[in-house]
Coordinates of C-alpha atoms in Angstrom, one line a residue:
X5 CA 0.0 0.0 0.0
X6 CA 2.9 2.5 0.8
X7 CA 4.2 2.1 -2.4
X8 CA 0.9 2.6 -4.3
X9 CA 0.5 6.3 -2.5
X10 CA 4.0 6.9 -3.2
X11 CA 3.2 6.8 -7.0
X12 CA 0.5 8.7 -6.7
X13 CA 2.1 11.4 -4.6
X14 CA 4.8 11.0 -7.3
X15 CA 2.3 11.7 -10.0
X16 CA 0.6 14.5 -8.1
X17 CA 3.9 16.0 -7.6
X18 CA 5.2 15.8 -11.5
X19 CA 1.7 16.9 -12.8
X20 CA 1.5 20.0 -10.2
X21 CA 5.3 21.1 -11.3
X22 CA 4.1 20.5 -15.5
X23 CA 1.2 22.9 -14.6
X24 CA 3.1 25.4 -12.9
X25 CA 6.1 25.2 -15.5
X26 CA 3.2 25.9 -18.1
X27 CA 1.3 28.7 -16.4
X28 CA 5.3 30.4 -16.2
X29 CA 6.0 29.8 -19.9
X30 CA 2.8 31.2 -20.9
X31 CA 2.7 34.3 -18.4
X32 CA 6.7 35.0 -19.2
X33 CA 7.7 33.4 -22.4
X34 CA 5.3 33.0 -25.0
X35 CA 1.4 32.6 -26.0
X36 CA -0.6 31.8 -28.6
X37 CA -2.5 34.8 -30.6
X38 CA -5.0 34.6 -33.2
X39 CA -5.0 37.8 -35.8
X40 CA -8.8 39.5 -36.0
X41 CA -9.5 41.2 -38.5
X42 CA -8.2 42.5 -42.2
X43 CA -5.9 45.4 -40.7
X44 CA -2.7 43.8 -41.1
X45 CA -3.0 42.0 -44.9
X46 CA -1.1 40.6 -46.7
X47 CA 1.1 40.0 -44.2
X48 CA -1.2 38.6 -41.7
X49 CA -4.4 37.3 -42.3
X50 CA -8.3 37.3 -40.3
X51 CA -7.7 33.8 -38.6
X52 CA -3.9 33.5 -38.7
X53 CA -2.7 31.7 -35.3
X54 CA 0.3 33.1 -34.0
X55 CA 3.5 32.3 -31.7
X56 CA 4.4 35.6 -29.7
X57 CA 7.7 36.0 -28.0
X58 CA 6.7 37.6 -24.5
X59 CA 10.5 37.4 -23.0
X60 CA 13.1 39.5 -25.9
X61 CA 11.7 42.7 -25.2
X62 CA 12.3 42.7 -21.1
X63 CA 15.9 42.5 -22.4
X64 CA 16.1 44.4 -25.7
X65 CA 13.9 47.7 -27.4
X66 CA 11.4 46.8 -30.0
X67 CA 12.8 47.3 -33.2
X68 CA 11.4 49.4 -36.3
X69 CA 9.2 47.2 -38.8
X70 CA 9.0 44.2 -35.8
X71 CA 4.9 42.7 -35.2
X72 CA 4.2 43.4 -32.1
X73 CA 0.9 42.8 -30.1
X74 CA 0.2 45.5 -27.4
X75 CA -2.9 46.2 -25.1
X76 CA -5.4 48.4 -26.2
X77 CA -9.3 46.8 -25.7
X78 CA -11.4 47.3 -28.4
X79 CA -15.0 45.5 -28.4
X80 CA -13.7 41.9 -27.2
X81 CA -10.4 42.1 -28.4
X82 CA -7.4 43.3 -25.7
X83 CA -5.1 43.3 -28.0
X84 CA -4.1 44.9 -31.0
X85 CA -1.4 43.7 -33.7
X86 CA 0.1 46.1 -35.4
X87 CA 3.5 47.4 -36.9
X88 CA 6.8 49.6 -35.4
X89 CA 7.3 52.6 -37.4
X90 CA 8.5 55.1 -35.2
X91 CA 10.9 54.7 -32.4
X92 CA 11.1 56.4 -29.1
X93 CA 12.3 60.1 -29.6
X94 CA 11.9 60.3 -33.6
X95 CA 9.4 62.4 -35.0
X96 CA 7.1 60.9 -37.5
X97 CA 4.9 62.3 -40.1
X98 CA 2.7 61.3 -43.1
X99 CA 2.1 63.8 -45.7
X100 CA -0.8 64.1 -47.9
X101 CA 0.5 61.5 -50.6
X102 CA 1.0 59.2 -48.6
X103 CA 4.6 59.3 -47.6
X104 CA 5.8 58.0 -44.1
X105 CA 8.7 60.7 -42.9
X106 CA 11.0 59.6 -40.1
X107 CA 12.5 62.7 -38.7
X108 CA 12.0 65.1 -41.9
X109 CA 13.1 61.4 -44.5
X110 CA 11.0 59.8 -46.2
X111 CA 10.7 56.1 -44.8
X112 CA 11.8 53.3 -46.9
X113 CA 9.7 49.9 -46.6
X114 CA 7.4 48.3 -48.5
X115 CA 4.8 46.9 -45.9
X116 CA 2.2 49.2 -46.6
X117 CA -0.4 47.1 -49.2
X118 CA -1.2 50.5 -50.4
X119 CA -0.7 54.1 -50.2
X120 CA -2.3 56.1 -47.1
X121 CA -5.1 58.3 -47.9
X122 CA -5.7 59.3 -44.7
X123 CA -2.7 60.5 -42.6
X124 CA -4.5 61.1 -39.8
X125 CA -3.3 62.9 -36.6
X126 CA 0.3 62.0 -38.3
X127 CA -0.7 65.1 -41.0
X128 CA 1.0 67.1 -38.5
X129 CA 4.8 66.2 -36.9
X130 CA 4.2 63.8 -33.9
X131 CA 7.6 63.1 -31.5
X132 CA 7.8 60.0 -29.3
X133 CA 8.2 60.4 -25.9
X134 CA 11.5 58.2 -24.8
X135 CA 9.1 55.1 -24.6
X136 CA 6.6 56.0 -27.2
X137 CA 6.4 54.0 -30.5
X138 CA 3.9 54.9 -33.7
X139 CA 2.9 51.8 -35.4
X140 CA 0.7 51.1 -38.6
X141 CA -1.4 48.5 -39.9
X142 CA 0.2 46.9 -43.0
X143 CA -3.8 47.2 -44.2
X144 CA -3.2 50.9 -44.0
X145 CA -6.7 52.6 -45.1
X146 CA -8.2 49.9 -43.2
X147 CA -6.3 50.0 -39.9
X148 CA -7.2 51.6 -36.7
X149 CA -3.6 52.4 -35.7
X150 CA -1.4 55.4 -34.0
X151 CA -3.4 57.6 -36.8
X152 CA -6.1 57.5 -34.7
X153 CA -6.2 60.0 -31.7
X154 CA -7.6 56.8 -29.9
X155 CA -4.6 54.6 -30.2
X156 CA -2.1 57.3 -30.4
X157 CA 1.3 56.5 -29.6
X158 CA 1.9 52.8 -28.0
X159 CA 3.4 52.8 -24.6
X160 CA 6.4 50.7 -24.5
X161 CA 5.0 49.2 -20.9
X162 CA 1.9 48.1 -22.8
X163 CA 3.5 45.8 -25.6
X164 CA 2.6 42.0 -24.8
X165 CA 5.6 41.0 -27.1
X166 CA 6.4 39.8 -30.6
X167 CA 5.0 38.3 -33.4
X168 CA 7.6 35.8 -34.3
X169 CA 5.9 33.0 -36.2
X170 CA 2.7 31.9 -37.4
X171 CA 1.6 28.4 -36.8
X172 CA -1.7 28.1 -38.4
X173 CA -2.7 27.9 -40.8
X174 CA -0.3 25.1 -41.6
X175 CA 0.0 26.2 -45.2
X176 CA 1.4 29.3 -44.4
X177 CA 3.4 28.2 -41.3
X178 CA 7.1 29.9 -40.6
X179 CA 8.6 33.1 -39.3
X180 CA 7.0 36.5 -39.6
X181 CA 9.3 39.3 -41.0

């Protein structure tokens, strides 16, 4: 009989530190995000399941064009996944044609799926605090994004982490750039 609850406290045991080991990688590490809505096409589509890295930026600055997922509730969703464009301390602007300027140059990148109609509150020169980012859908006439005075500028305390690779659907599976 003693060696019977022996396995089971055993078992108990290895299951509790499995649970706890997973509650830790999720909270710290990494979780699972599914994309919603068309705001970040082609790139990412509605329904896309994603991998995000929770841990790199505790250590390292996101980095300008990285996918980053950062709190912002909107109906049911918490999230939002959008874009880096501007980094803390730059001043961004988007001109009436649609150009992206990054301190007074014009931004080089081809994300955008099309050219911006509507600048926004970016038709004037917005600077970033020191951690203050401007990010853009890659949908960019059909985002709801830092050109909107409701999303403004994205705290650096409020990004979940990064979009580092998509896992469903299975077709399209591999790293995001």
């Amino acid at each position: 009989m003693n060696k019977v609850l022996r396995e089971i406290l055993d078992t108990v045991i290895y299951l509790a530190v499995v649970f706890i080991l997973l509650i830790l990688f999720i909270t710290f590490v990494a979780q699972r995000t599914d994309v919603s809505g068309q705001s970040m096409e082609n790139t990412l589509q509605d329904g896309d399941s994603l991998i995000v890295d929770k841990i790199s930026y505790r250590f390292k600055d996101p980095e300008r064009f990285d996918i980053v997922i950062f709190e912002y509730q909107y109906g049911d969703e918490p999230c939002f996944i959008k874009r880096v464009i501007g980094l803390p301390g730059e001043t961004v602007q988007i001109d009436t044609d649609g150009k992206i300027y990054i301190n007074g140059s014009v931004l080089e990148e081809g994300y955008g799926a099309e050219v911006i109609l509507d600048p926004g509150r970016a038709i004037d020169p917005i600077t970033l605090g020191e951690d203050e980012y401007f990010v853009l859908g890659d949908n960019r006439n059909h985002s709801m994004d830092s050109r909107d005075y409701s999303v403004g500028n994205v705290k650096k305390d409020t990004i979940v982490g990064k979009a580092f690779i998509r896992i469903f659907p299975f077709d399209k599976f591999g790293a995001l750039d």
